[in-house]
């Protein structure tokens, strides 16, 4: 084949251009630390990358749901423990007040404490978390218990559920009627305390004695709700842990799909550089001399 | 009987011919870098030798040479390689145009990235999960409004960029069509000049080179075929004879609106750009529009995160539902007052708008929510260009629906249960719902008949990536092929300076030798004329 100077020149340009393209590719991979910079780099990989990225964002959102739900449940847990100790204290006072030989002064002192327990119980029933009433179901903007007639207040019975993971919702509230009792219940916490106070003042020992039983029955129901909250907290924690594991796995998959192998890319870039350098050197040798240089 | 001055005449012819060769060589060297130039060569031939047979033929030993003459000056070129080059150049032009358009499309969709459409789509759905947690907070409502506005403007931006690209391509085609017409009329002119010159028997080498270069240029623009007839090139595109000798050329015209040309063009840059408009840009625009309409109006299932009780006035089921125990109830079935759907019931909605309208706003007294999106032009079909966030929501974030339940308060007014975030959770969860992109919607060009929004995006981007990869590979292949053919052409037609220099020495030596012959004959004649005279 007949080879002319221009052919060698063109061929060198073509090859140099290809070398530059290759170096540019490695350069971009190193600068972005990604091997996937546009869909045509890897049409299949880009689909996976998009899927993993969406999953990471969703897991993140579910983790926030879990965190919020957990703090809501923790708040409820604390409040239920308060209600339980208030009832326990009322029980102790009822036991003490049931003694017939007790002086009027002492009974009045006990009655005063029971009244205090009542208002404490109403305050607990009207507790807010994050600006929302905890015990009024979905009517979070409405105060559930009336300070004077808390025993006849009717609360919303609807539950609030948070999505904790795909298709999995968990109830994060406890409605007031389950904790303090329905308005007509004989063991309605507020009604019991009110009656206990009245019986103490009226020296109705039989009434005070019966209060001990109703308080016991209320405490049982509160504890039932309390352990239910505990169980839901456990489940939420479990889901949270699972989300963390899942997150880690997906992040790893995402990184494998998208991230450039930095050491490998550097080695490739160095090789491309070496090729480029030698082709430039060869080019300089080949292009320069012609017969003209030797004709005198 | 030979002439006394025969030798002088022979040497003179040699001088002239070697000089002509040297001149042509100078022309080659001068044009070594001229695009399209093919090296020229002087065809030397001997002049007729003496004597011709005849009665007057001398008795001397016969057939004495009379010297050399330059028979013709020819360019060295291979028509076969030209055809090959033009054929590959056509494909190269087509794929370059396609790769260019696909590159721009990839930049417009900008995936994978932290700012692309799929990210904005994700953010939109995820913002509803926050609203589900805090349905009564104005700040989470503002976040949802922002995410929804972002989504709508991202759709609009993408569509505007696609339409810009479409317009750019249209203008590009117009420019190419102009170029095509100019080049064909130049070829016609050259046909005329070449014919005039060649009638006299010479070869119009340089004009032919120029014409071939123009045809190379044409071959990148369109699928041309060239036939030479009496020195003129007849060029056709498909069945249309565009250049016919020296007759007026047939101009190509382009209709930008309908993306059609006056006669079919099936290769080269013009066709590549037209195909890019037709097969890529308008397809992706239509697919984006179908995605938008599917999101807003397409049927999908989502499960209730909590139980739901129908209001007493509702006597017929407003949606298709599937209870957790597997019972399927179709829309319109009669239901008892206060009918309850348990948690986990799968409900079917015709798009996000219907799901949003299922809920109540945060206004007091309770108001049924309107649609989430509306169109700028009032049409019922949503597109990336006409979709807007409902004006009521832009005016007041309270009009976003998060809750689906109401109660009657002490004053007898209906109020929304503000702690209920079920609608928000359902919208948030519908990110993984399979949407019917075709079923129940007007005829459209959705890339998937059924799938999640994310899978729709993935299908689009995956298709774009595959097309881009093919185009890039084709461009590289064509480049390599063209490079190889061009090399072969250069091998035949290119000027080699080494070759020219060694030829130069050859011709120079011949010239010197011929001059020496003149000198010698001069001396011979000197002997005869001056020294042989009688003293």
PDB file of C-alpha atoms in Angstrom, chain A residues 1-2 4-7 11 14 36 38-41 43 46-47 50-51 53-54 57-58 61-62 64-65 68 130 132 138-142 156 158-163 166-167 169 290-292 295, chain B residues 32-33 39 103 106 111-112 122 126 129-130 133-134 136-137 305-306 343 407 417-420 425 429 431-432 458 461 465-466 469 472 480 483 487 490-492 494-499 501-502 505:
ATOM      1  CA  UNK A   1       0.000   0.000   0.000  1.00  0.00           C
ATOM      2  CA  UNK A   2       1.148   3.426  -0.904  1.00  0.00           C
ATOM      3  CA  UNK A   4       1.466   9.369   2.003  1.00  0.00           C
ATOM      4  CA  UNK A   5       2.417  11.958   4.607  1.00  0.00           C
ATOM      5  CA  UNK A   6      -1.185  13.146   4.820  1.00  0.00           C
ATOM      6  CA  UNK A   7      -2.404   9.631   5.499  1.00  0.00           C
ATOM      7  CA  UNK A  11      -4.228   8.470  11.043  1.00  0.00           C
ATOM      8  CA  UNK A  14      -7.667   9.905  14.409  1.00  0.00           C
ATOM      9  CA  UNK A  36     -22.741   6.208  35.363  1.00  0.00           C
ATOM     10  CA  UNK A  38     -25.710   9.480  31.558  1.00  0.00           C
ATOM     11  CA  UNK A  39     -28.180   6.761  30.559  1.00  0.00           C
ATOM     12  CA  UNK A  40     -26.192   5.617  27.524  1.00  0.00           C
ATOM     13  CA  UNK A  41     -23.205   4.802  29.762  1.00  0.00           C
ATOM     14  CA  UNK A  43     -28.894   1.708  30.044  1.00  0.00           C
ATOM     15  CA  UNK A  46     -29.239   3.426  35.071  1.00  0.00           C
ATOM     16  CA  UNK A  47     -32.581   1.711  35.695  1.00  0.00           C
ATOM     17  CA  UNK A  50     -32.907   5.032  39.708  1.00  0.00           C
ATOM     18  CA  UNK A  51     -34.670   2.203  41.533  1.00  0.00           C
ATOM     19  CA  UNK A  53     -32.088   5.937  44.675  1.00  0.00           C
ATOM     20  CA  UNK A  54     -35.880   5.985  44.992  1.00  0.00           C
ATOM     21  CA  UNK A  57     -35.361   8.149  49.667  1.00  0.00           C
ATOM     22  CA  UNK A  58     -38.404   6.081  50.641  1.00  0.00           C
ATOM     23  CA  UNK A  61     -39.045   8.797  54.784  1.00  0.00           C
ATOM     24  CA  UNK A  62     -40.214   5.620  56.542  1.00  0.00           C
ATOM     25  CA  UNK A  64     -38.756   9.481  59.826  1.00  0.00           C
ATOM     26  CA  UNK A  65     -42.239   8.021  60.206  1.00  0.00           C
ATOM     27  CA  UNK A  68     -42.014  10.262  64.915  1.00  0.00           C
ATOM     28  CA  UNK A 130     -46.378  18.429  69.468  1.00  0.00           C
ATOM     29  CA  UNK A 132     -51.875  17.882  69.597  1.00  0.00           C
ATOM     30  CA  UNK A 138     -58.204  12.045  65.517  1.00  0.00           C
ATOM     31  CA  UNK A 139     -59.743  15.238  66.938  1.00  0.00           C
ATOM     32  CA  UNK A 140     -56.266  16.322  67.922  1.00  0.00           C
ATOM     33  CA  UNK A 141     -57.261  19.974  67.931  1.00  0.00           C
ATOM     34  CA  UNK A 142     -60.078  19.547  70.454  1.00  0.00           C
ATOM     35  CA  UNK A 156     -63.034  10.523  69.725  1.00  0.00           C
ATOM     36  CA  UNK A 158     -60.623   6.905  66.023  1.00  0.00           C
ATOM     37  CA  UNK A 159     -57.062   5.672  65.851  1.00  0.00           C
ATOM     38  CA  UNK A 160     -54.076   7.393  64.265  1.00  0.00           C
ATOM     39  CA  UNK A 161     -51.926   5.091  62.179  1.00  0.00           C
ATOM     40  CA  UNK A 162     -48.499   5.884  60.728  1.00  0.00           C
ATOM     41  CA  UNK A 163     -47.099   4.113  57.678  1.00  0.00           C
ATOM     42  CA  UNK A 166     -44.459  -0.269  52.638  1.00  0.00           C
ATOM     43  CA  UNK A 167     -48.102  -1.239  53.246  1.00  0.00           C
ATOM     44  CA  UNK A 169     -49.261   0.921  59.285  1.00  0.00           C
ATOM     45  CA  UNK A 290      10.538  13.749   4.351  1.00  0.00           C
ATOM     46  CA  UNK A 291      12.910  13.340   1.508  1.00  0.00           C
ATOM     47  CA  UNK A 292      13.093  17.119   1.312  1.00  0.00           C
ATOM     48  CA  UNK A 295      17.958  16.684  -0.589  1.00  0.00           C
TER      49      UNK A 295
ATOM     50  CA  UNK B  32      -0.605  18.354  -1.198  1.00  0.00           C
ATOM     51  CA  UNK B  33      -2.948  19.678   1.478  1.00  0.00           C
ATOM     52  CA  UNK B  39      -2.467  13.731  -7.495  1.00  0.00           C
ATOM     53  CA  UNK B 103     -27.155  13.423  23.660  1.00  0.00           C
ATOM     54  CA  UNK B 106     -30.114  12.747  27.824  1.00  0.00           C
ATOM     55  CA  UNK B 111     -30.642  11.060  34.865  1.00  0.00           C
ATOM     56  CA  UNK B 112     -29.207   9.760  37.089  1.00  0.00           C
ATOM     57  CA  UNK B 122     -39.997  11.028  44.503  1.00  0.00           C
ATOM     58  CA  UNK B 126     -42.583  11.491  49.912  1.00  0.00           C
ATOM     59  CA  UNK B 129     -45.784  10.976  54.054  1.00  0.00           C
ATOM     60  CA  UNK B 130     -44.685  13.947  56.172  1.00  0.00           C
ATOM     61  CA  UNK B 133     -47.584  12.353  60.186  1.00  0.00           C
ATOM     62  CA  UNK B 134     -48.465  16.002  60.771  1.00  0.00           C
ATOM     63  CA  UNK B 136     -52.696  19.565  61.080  1.00  0.00           C
ATOM     64  CA  UNK B 137     -49.453  21.496  60.633  1.00  0.00           C
ATOM     65  CA  UNK B 305     -53.923   2.616  56.359  1.00  0.00           C
ATOM     66  CA  UNK B 306     -56.804   2.860  58.855  1.00  0.00           C
ATOM     67  CA  UNK B 343     -57.906  -1.223  57.667  1.00  0.00           C
ATOM     68  CA  UNK B 407     -67.557  14.907  63.065  1.00  0.00           C
ATOM     69  CA  UNK B 417     -60.815  15.415  62.139  1.00  0.00           C
ATOM     70  CA  UNK B 418     -57.508  17.186  61.928  1.00  0.00           C
ATOM     71  CA  UNK B 419     -55.453  14.386  63.410  1.00  0.00           C
ATOM     72  CA  UNK B 420     -56.358  12.067  60.523  1.00  0.00           C
ATOM     73  CA  UNK B 425     -50.539   8.544  53.637  1.00  0.00           C
ATOM     74  CA  UNK B 429     -48.087   5.199  49.413  1.00  0.00           C
ATOM     75  CA  UNK B 431     -45.811   5.862  44.765  1.00  0.00           C
ATOM     76  CA  UNK B 432     -45.755   2.061  44.627  1.00  0.00           C
ATOM     77  CA  UNK B 458     -37.108   3.914  34.380  1.00  0.00           C
ATOM     78  CA  UNK B 461     -34.730   6.532  30.643  1.00  0.00           C
ATOM     79  CA  UNK B 465     -30.020   5.130  27.238  1.00  0.00           C
ATOM     80  CA  UNK B 466     -30.223   2.134  24.907  1.00  0.00           C
ATOM     81  CA  UNK B 469     -25.704   3.731  23.279  1.00  0.00           C
ATOM     82  CA  UNK B 472     -22.784   6.298  19.909  1.00  0.00           C
ATOM     83  CA  UNK B 480     -13.665   3.890  11.781  1.00  0.00           C
ATOM     84  CA  UNK B 483     -11.343   6.544   8.210  1.00  0.00           C
ATOM     85  CA  UNK B 487      -7.077   6.024   3.950  1.00  0.00           C
ATOM     86  CA  UNK B 490      -5.516   8.744   0.053  1.00  0.00           C
ATOM     87  CA  UNK B 491      -3.335   5.766  -0.699  1.00  0.00           C
ATOM     88  CA  UNK B 492      -4.414   6.047  -4.309  1.00  0.00           C
ATOM     89  CA  UNK B 494      -2.932  11.490  -2.055  1.00  0.00           C
ATOM     90  CA  UNK B 495       0.233  13.383  -2.784  1.00  0.00           C
ATOM     91  CA  UNK B 496       3.297  11.717  -1.317  1.00  0.00           C
ATOM     92  CA  UNK B 497       6.059  14.276  -0.944  1.00  0.00           C
ATOM     93  CA  UNK B 498       8.726  11.574  -0.935  1.00  0.00           C
ATOM     94  CA  UNK B 499       7.399  10.253  -4.189  1.00  0.00           C
ATOM     95  CA  UNK B 501      10.741  14.516  -4.626  1.00  0.00           C
ATOM     96  CA  UNK B 502      12.200  11.353  -6.061  1.00  0.00           C
ATOM     97  CA  UNK B 505      15.092  14.179  -9.251  1.00  0.00           C
TER      98      UNK B 505
END
